[in-house]
CSV table of C-alpha atoms in Angstrom, one decimal:
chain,number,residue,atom,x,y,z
A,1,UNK,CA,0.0,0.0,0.0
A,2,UNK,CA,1.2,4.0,-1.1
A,3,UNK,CA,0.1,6.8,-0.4
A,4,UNK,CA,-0.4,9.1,-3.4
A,5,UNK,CA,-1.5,12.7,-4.2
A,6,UNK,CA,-5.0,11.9,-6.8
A,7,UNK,CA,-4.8,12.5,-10.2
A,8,UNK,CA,-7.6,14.2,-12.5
A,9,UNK,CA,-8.1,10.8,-13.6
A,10,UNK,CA,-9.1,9.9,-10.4
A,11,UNK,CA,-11.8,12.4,-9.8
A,12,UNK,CA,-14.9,9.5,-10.8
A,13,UNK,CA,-13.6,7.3,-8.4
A,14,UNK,CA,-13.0,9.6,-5.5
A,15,UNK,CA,-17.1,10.5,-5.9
A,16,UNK,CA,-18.1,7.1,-5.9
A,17,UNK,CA,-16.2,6.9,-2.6
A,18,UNK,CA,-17.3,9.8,-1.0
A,19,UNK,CA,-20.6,8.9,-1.6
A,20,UNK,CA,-20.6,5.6,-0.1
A,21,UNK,CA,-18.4,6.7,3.0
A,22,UNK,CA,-20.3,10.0,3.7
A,23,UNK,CA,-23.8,9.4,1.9
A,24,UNK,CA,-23.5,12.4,-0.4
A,25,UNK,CA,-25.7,12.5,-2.9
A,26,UNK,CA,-23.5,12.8,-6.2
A,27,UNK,CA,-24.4,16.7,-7.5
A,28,UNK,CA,-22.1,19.2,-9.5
A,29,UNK,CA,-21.5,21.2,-6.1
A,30,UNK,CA,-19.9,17.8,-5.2
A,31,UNK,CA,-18.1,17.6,-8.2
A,32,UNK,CA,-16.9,20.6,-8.6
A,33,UNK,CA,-15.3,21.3,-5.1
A,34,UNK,CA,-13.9,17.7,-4.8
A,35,UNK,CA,-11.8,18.8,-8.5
A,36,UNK,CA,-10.8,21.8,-6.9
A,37,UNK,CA,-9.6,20.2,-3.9
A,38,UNK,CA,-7.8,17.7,-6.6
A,39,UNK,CA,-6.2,20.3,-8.2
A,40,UNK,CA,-5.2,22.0,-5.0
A,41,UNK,CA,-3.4,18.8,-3.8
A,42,UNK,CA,-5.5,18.4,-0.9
A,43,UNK,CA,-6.4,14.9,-2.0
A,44,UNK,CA,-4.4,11.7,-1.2
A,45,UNK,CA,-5.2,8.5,-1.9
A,46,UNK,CA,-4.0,5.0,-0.6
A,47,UNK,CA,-3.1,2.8,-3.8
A,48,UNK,CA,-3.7,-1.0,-3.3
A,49,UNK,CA,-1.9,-3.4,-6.3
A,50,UNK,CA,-2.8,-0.5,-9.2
A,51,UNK,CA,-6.7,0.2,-7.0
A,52,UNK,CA,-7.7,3.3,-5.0
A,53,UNK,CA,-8.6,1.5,-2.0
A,54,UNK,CA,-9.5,4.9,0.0
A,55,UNK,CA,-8.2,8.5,0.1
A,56,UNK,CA,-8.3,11.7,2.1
A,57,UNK,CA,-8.1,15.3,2.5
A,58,UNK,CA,-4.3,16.3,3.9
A,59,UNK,CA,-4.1,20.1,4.5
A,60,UNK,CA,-1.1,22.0,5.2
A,61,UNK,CA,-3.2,24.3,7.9
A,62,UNK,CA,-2.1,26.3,11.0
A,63,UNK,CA,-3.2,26.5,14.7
A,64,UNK,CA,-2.9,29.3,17.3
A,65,UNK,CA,-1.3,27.7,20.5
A,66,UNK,CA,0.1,30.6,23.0
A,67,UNK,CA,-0.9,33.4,20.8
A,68,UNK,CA,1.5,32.5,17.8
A,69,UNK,CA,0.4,29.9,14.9
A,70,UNK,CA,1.5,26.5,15.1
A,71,UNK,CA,2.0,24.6,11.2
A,72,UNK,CA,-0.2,21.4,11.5
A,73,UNK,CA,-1.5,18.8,8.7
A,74,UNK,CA,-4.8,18.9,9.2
A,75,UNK,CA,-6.9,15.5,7.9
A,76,UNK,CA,-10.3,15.4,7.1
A,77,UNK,CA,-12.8,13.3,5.1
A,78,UNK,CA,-10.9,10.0,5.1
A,79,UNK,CA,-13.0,7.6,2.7
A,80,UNK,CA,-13.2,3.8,2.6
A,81,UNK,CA,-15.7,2.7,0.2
A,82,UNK,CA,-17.3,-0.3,1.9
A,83,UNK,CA,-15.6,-3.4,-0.4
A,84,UNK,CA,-12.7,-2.2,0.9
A,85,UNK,CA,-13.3,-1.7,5.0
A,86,UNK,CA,-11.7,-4.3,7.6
A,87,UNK,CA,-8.3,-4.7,6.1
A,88,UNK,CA,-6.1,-2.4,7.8
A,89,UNK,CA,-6.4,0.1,4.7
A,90,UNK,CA,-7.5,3.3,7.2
A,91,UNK,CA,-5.0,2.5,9.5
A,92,UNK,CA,-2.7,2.4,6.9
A,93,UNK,CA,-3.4,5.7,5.3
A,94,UNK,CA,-3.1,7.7,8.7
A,95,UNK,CA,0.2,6.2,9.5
A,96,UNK,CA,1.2,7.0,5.4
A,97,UNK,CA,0.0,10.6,6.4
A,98,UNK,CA,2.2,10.7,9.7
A,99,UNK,CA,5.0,10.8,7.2
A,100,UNK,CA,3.6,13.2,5.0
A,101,UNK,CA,3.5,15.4,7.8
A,102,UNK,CA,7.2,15.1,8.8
A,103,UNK,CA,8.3,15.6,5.4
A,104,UNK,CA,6.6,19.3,5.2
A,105,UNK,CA,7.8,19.9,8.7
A,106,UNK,CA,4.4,19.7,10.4
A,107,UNK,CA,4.5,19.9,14.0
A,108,UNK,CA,0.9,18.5,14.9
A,109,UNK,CA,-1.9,16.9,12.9
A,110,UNK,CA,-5.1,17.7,14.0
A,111,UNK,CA,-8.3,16.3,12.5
A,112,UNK,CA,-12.5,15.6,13.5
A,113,UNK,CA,-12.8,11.7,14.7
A,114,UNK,CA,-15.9,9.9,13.3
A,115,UNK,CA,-14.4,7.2,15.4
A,116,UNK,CA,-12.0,7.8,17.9
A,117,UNK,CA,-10.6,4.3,18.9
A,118,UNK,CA,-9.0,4.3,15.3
A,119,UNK,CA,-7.1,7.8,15.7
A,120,UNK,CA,-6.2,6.6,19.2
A,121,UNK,CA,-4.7,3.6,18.5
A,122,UNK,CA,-2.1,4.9,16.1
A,123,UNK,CA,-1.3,8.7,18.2
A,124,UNK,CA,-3.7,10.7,18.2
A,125,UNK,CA,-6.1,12.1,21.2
A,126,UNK,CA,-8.8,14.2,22.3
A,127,UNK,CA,-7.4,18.0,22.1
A,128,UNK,CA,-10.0,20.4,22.5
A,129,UNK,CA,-13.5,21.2,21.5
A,130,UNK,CA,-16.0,22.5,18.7
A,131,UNK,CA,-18.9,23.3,20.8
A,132,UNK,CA,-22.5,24.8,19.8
A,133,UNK,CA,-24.7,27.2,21.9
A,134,UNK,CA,-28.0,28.0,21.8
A,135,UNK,CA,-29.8,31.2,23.5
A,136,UNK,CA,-33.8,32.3,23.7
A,137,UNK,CA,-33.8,35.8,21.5
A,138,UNK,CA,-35.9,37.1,24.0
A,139,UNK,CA,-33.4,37.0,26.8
A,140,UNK,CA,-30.1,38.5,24.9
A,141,UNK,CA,-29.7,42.0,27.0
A,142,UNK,CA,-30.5,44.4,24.1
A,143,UNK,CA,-28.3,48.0,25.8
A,144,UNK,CA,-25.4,48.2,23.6
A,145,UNK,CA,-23.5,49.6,20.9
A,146,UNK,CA,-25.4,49.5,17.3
A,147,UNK,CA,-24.2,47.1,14.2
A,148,UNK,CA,-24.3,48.8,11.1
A,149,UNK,CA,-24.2,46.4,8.1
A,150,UNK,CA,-21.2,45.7,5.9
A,151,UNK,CA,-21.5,46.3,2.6
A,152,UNK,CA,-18.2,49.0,2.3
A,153,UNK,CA,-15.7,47.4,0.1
A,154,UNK,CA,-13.0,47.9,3.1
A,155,UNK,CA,-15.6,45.7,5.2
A,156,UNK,CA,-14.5,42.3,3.8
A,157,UNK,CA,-11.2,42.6,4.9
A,158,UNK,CA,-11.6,44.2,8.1
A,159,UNK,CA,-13.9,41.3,9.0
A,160,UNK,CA,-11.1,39.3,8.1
A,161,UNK,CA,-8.8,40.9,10.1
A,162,UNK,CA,-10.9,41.0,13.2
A,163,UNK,CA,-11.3,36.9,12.9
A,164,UNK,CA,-7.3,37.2,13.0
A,165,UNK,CA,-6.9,39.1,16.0
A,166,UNK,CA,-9.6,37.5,18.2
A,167,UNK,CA,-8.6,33.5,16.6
A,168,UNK,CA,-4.8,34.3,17.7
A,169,UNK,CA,-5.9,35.1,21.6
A,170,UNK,CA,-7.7,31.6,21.8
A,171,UNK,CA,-5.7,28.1,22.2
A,172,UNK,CA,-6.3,25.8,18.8
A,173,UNK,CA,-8.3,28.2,16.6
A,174,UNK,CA,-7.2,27.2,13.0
A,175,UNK,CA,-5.8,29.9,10.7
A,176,UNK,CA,-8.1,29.7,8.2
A,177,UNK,CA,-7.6,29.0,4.9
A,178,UNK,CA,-9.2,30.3,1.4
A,179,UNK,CA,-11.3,28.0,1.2
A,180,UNK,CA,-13.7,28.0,4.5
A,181,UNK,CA,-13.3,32.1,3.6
A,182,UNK,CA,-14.6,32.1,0.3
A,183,UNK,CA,-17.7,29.7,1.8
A,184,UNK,CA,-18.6,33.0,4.4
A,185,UNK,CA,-18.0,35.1,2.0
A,186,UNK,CA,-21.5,33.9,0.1
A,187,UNK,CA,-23.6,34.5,3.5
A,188,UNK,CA,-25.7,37.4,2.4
A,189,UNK,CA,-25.5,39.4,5.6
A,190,UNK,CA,-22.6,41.1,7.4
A,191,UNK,CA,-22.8,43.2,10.5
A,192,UNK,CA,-19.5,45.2,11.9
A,193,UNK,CA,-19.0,47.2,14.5
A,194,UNK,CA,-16.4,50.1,13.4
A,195,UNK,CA,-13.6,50.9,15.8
A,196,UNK,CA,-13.8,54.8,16.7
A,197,UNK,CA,-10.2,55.0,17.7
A,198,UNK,CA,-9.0,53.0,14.3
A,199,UNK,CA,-10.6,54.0,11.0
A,200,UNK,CA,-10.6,50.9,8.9
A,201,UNK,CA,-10.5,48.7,11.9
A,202,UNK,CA,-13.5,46.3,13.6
A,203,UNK,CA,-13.8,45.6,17.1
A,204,UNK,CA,-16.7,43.0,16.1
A,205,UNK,CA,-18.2,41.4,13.5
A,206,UNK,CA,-20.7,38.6,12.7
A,207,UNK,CA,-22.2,37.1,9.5
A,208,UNK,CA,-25.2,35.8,9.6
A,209,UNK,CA,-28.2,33.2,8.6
A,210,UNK,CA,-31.8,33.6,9.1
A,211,UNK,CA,-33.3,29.5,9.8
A,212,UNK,CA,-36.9,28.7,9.3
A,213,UNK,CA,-38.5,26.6,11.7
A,214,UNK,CA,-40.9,24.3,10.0
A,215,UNK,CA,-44.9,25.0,11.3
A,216,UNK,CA,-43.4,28.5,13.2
A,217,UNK,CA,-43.8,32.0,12.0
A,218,UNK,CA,-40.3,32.1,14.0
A,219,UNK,CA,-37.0,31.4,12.9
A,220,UNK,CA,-33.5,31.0,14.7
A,221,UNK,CA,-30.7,33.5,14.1
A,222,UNK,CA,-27.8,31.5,13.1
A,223,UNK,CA,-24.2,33.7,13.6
A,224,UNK,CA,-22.4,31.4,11.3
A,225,UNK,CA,-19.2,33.4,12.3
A,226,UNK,CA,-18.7,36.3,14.7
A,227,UNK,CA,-15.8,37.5,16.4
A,228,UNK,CA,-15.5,40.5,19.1
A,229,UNK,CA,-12.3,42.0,20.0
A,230,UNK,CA,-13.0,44.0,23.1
A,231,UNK,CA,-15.9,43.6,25.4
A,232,UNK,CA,-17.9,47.2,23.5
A,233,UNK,CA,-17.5,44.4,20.8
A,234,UNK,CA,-19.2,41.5,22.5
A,235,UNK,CA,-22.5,43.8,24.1
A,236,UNK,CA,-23.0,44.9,20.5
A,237,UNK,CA,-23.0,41.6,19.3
A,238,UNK,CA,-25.0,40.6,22.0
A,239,UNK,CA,-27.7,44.0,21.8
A,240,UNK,CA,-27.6,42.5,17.6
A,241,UNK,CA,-28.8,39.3,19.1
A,242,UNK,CA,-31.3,40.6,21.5
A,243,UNK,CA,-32.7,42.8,19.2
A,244,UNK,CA,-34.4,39.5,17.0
A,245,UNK,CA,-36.1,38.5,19.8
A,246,UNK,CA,-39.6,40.0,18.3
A,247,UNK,CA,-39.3,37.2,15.5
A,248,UNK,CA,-36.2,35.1,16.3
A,249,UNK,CA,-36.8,32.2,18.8
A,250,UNK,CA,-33.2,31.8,19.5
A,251,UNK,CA,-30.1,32.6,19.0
A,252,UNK,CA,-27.1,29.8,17.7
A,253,UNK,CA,-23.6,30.4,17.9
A,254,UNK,CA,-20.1,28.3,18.3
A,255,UNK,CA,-18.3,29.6,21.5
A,256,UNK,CA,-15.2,28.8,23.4
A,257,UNK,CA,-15.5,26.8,26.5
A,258,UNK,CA,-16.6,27.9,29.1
A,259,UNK,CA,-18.6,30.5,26.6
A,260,UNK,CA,-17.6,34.0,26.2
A,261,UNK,CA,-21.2,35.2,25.9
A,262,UNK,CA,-22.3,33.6,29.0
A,263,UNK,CA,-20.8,37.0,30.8
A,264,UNK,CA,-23.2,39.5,29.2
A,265,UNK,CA,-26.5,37.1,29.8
A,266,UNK,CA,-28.3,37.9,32.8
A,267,UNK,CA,-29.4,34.5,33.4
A,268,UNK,CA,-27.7,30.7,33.1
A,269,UNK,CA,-29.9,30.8,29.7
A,270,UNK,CA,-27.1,29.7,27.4
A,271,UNK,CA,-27.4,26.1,26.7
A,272,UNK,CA,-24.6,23.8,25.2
A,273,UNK,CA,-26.8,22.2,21.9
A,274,UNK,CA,-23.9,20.0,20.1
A,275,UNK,CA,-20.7,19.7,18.9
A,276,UNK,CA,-17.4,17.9,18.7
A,277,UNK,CA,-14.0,17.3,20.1
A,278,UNK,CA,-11.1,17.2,18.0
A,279,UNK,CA,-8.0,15.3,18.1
A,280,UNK,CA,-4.2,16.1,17.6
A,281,UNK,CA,-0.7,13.9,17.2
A,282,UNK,CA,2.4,15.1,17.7
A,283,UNK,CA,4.7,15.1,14.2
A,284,UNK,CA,8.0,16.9,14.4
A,285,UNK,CA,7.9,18.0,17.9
A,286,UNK,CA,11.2,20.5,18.0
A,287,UNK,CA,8.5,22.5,15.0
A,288,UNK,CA,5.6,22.6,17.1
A,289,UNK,CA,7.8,23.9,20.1
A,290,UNK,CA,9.7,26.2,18.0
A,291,UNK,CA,6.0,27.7,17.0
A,292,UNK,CA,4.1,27.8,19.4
A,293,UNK,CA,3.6,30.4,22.8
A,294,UNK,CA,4.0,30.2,25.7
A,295,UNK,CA,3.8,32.3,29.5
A,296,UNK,CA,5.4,35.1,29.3
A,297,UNK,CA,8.1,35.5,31.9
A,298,UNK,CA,8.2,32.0,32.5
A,299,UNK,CA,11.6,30.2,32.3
A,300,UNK,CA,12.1,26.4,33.2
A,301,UNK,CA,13.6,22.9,31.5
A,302,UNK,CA,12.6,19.8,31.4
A,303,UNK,CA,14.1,16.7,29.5
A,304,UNK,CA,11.5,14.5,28.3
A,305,UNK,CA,11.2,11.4,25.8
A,306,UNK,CA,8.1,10.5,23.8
A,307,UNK,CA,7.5,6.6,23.3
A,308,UNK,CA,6.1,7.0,19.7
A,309,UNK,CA,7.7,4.2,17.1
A,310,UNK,CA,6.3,7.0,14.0
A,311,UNK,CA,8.2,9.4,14.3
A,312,UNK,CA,12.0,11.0,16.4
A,313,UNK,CA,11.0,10.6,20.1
A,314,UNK,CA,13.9,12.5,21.9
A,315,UNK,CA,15.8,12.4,24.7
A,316,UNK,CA,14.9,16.2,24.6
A,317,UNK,CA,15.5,19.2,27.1
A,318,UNK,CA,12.7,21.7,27.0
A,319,UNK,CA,13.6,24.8,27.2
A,320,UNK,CA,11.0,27.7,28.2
A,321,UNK,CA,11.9,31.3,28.1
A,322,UNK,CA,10.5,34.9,27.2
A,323,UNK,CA,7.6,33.6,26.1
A,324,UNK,CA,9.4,30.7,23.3
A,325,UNK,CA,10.2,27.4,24.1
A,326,UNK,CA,13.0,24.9,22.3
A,327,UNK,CA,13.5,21.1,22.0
A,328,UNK,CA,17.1,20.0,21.7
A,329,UNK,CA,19.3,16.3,22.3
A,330,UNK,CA,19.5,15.8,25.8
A,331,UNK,CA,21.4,13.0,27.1
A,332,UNK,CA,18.5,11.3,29.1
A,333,UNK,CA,15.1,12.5,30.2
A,334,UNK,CA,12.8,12.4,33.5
A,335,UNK,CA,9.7,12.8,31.8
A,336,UNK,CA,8.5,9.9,29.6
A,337,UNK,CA,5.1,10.5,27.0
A,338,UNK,CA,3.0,8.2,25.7
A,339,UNK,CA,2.3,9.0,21.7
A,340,UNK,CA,-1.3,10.3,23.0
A,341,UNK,CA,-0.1,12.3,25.7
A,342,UNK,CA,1.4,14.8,22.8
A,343,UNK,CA,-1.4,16.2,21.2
A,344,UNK,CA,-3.3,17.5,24.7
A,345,UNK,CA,-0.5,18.6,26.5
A,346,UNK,CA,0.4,20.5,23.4
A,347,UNK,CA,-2.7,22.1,23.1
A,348,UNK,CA,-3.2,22.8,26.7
A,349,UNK,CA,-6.3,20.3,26.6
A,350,UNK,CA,-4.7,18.3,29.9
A,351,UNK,CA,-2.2,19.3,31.8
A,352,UNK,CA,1.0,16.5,32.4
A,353,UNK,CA,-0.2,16.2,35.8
A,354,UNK,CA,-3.7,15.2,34.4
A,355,UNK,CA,-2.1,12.9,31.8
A,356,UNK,CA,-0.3,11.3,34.2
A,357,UNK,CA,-3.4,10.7,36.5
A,358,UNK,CA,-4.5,9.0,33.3
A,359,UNK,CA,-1.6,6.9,32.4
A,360,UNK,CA,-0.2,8.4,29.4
A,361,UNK,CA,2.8,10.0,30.9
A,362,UNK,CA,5.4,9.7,33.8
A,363,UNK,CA,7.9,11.7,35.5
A,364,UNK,CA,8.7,13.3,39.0
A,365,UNK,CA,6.3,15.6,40.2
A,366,UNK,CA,8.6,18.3,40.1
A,367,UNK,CA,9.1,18.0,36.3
A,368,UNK,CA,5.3,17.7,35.9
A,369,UNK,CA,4.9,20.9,38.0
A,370,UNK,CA,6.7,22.7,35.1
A,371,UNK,CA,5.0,21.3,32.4
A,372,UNK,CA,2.0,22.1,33.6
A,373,UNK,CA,3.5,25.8,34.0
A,374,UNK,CA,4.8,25.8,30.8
A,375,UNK,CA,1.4,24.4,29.1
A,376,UNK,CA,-1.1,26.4,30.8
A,377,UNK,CA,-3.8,28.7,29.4
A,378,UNK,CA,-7.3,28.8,27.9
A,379,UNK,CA,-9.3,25.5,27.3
A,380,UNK,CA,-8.5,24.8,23.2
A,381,UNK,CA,-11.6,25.3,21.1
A,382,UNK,CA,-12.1,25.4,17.1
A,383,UNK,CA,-14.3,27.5,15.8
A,384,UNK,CA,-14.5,26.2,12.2
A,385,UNK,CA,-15.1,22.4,11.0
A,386,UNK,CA,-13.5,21.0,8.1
């Protein structure tokens, strides 16, 4: 079995599997983005004796971790056509795409588990969260600052920029690519919030989707995407909300955890609805050290080994100062990792004393004391699927 990026004459095959894997209907929407994801080299395939026995998305994507943007290969929509299921060929594509990863100096894969015990079992763990909230109209506080909407040609990438500067404060928000921005772009309706002391500059923003409910004269406001970057942001986003409530029932919106918008409700009356938490594997772990944040003012080492047969596994000494951190040879190491303890003490998800607890890593508590130092900070959330 090889892994391979697909070919254009691949394209009818790839359809035939997404359809079976995902039960997608076969339309030209289908066809048309799975080409340009072809042609974009996002598509990889695992080749069995001259047949495509699967393939998935591999995207060369980025994560904020610490405030700074970690490279990643971020898998999605991994597709086994049924004849082909219960011979190892998954497994064998993800650990094919371990490799991939090294080679373009990732330093973390991240992906969406429709099964977990698969990703597990070959590196990968749970890592943070995509969660869903839901909100009665009626109840949003409506005082606040006024959206106006944005239709100026310098809204677009204002908006943009605002998603940048409130994503890079969060831990595991994924830099987002052209792709998921050209899908928001097509939402009719755009509300901003203009910063007075920066001309051209957004303190908030949100796009938005208006969602019938069948046998209601209501509907549920749906902020598709939203960001506020100072709290005159989030009460106008908030009075936006609130001001539906005549003919919206509710209010739906992805949120960090525990939920930013929970502070300007008077009430407990935000409800978690859904959602999904990601996983992440460590890949060349001196990169995602290199790249990502961490505490400012902190200084400490730690040497540390990683029991992972895919990929180099140390000894390392971590080395944590003025914010940047550094993995080089060390001649031994106190702290020993499981393959799955990477990906959520990277991320902040658990903290090495946690993982420990758990069984996926050991080491004197001392040593775990600072690497629960070094990986502190906010709970990791995405707030985009792919």
């Amino acid at each position: 079995m090889r892994l391979r990026p697909l070919e254009a004459g691949d394209l009818d095959v790839a359809l035939v599997q997404i359809a079976t894997s995902f039960g997608r209907a076969r339309d030209d929407a289908l066809a048309e983005r799975t080409r340009s994801r072809l042609a974009d080299g996002q598509l990889w395939g695992l080749e069995e004796d001259g047949t495509l026995a699967g393939h998935c998305r591999l995207l060369p994507g980025a994560h904020w971790l610490g405030g700074r943007a970690v490279p990643t290969l971020d898998v999605a929509s991994l597709a086994v056509p049924p004849e082909h299921r219960g011979r190892g060929v998954a497994s064998a594509m993800m650990r094919e795409a371990v490799t991939v990863g090294l080679a373009r100096g990732d330093g973390l894969s991240v992906l969406y588990p429709s099964t977990t015990r698969l990703y597990r079992r070959l590196g990968w763990e749970h890592a943070g969260s995509l969660t869903r909230y839901r909100v009665p109209a009626r109840v949003v506080p409506t005082p606040g600052p006024t959206l106006r909407r944005g239709e100026e040609p310098t809204d677009w990438p204002a908006i943009r920029d605002c998603h940048t500067a409130f994503a890079a404060t969060l831990s595991g928000a994924a830099v987002r690519g052209e792709e998921r921005w050209e899908e928001l772009a097509a939402l009719a309706h755009r509300y901003v919030l203009d910063d007075p002391g920066a001309p051209g500059r957004l303190e908030a923003y949100a796009l938005v989707e208006h969602e019938p409910i069948p046998g209601s004269w209501q509907h549920t406001l749906r902020l598709t995407d939203w960001a506020a970057t100072t709290p005159r942001g989030l009460a106008a986003l908030a009075t936006f909300a609130g001001s539906h409530g005549t003919f919206a029932r509710d209010v739906v919106l992805v949120d960090v955890a525990p939920p930013r918008w929970a502070a300007v409700l008077g009430e407990q009356d935000l409800d978690a609805t859904g959602g999904l938490a990601w996983m992440a594997r460590g890949l060349d772990l001196p990169v995602a050290i290199a790249h990502r944040g961490f505490p400012a003012g902190l200084g400490l080492a730690v040497t540390l080994r990683v029991d992972d047969d895919a990929l180099p596994s140390g000894p390392w000494r971590l080395e944590v100062a003025d914010g940047r951190g550094a993995l080089t040879a060390a001649p031994g190491a106190d702290v020993r990792l499981t393959a799955r303890a990477v990906g959520p003490l990277l991320t902040g998800f658990r903290s090495a004393s946690e993982l420990a607890s758990l069984g996926l890593l050991r080491g004197p508590g001392e040593a775990l004391a600072l690497l629960d130092a070094a990986f502190a900070g906010p709970p990791p959330v995405m707030l985009d699927f792919f």
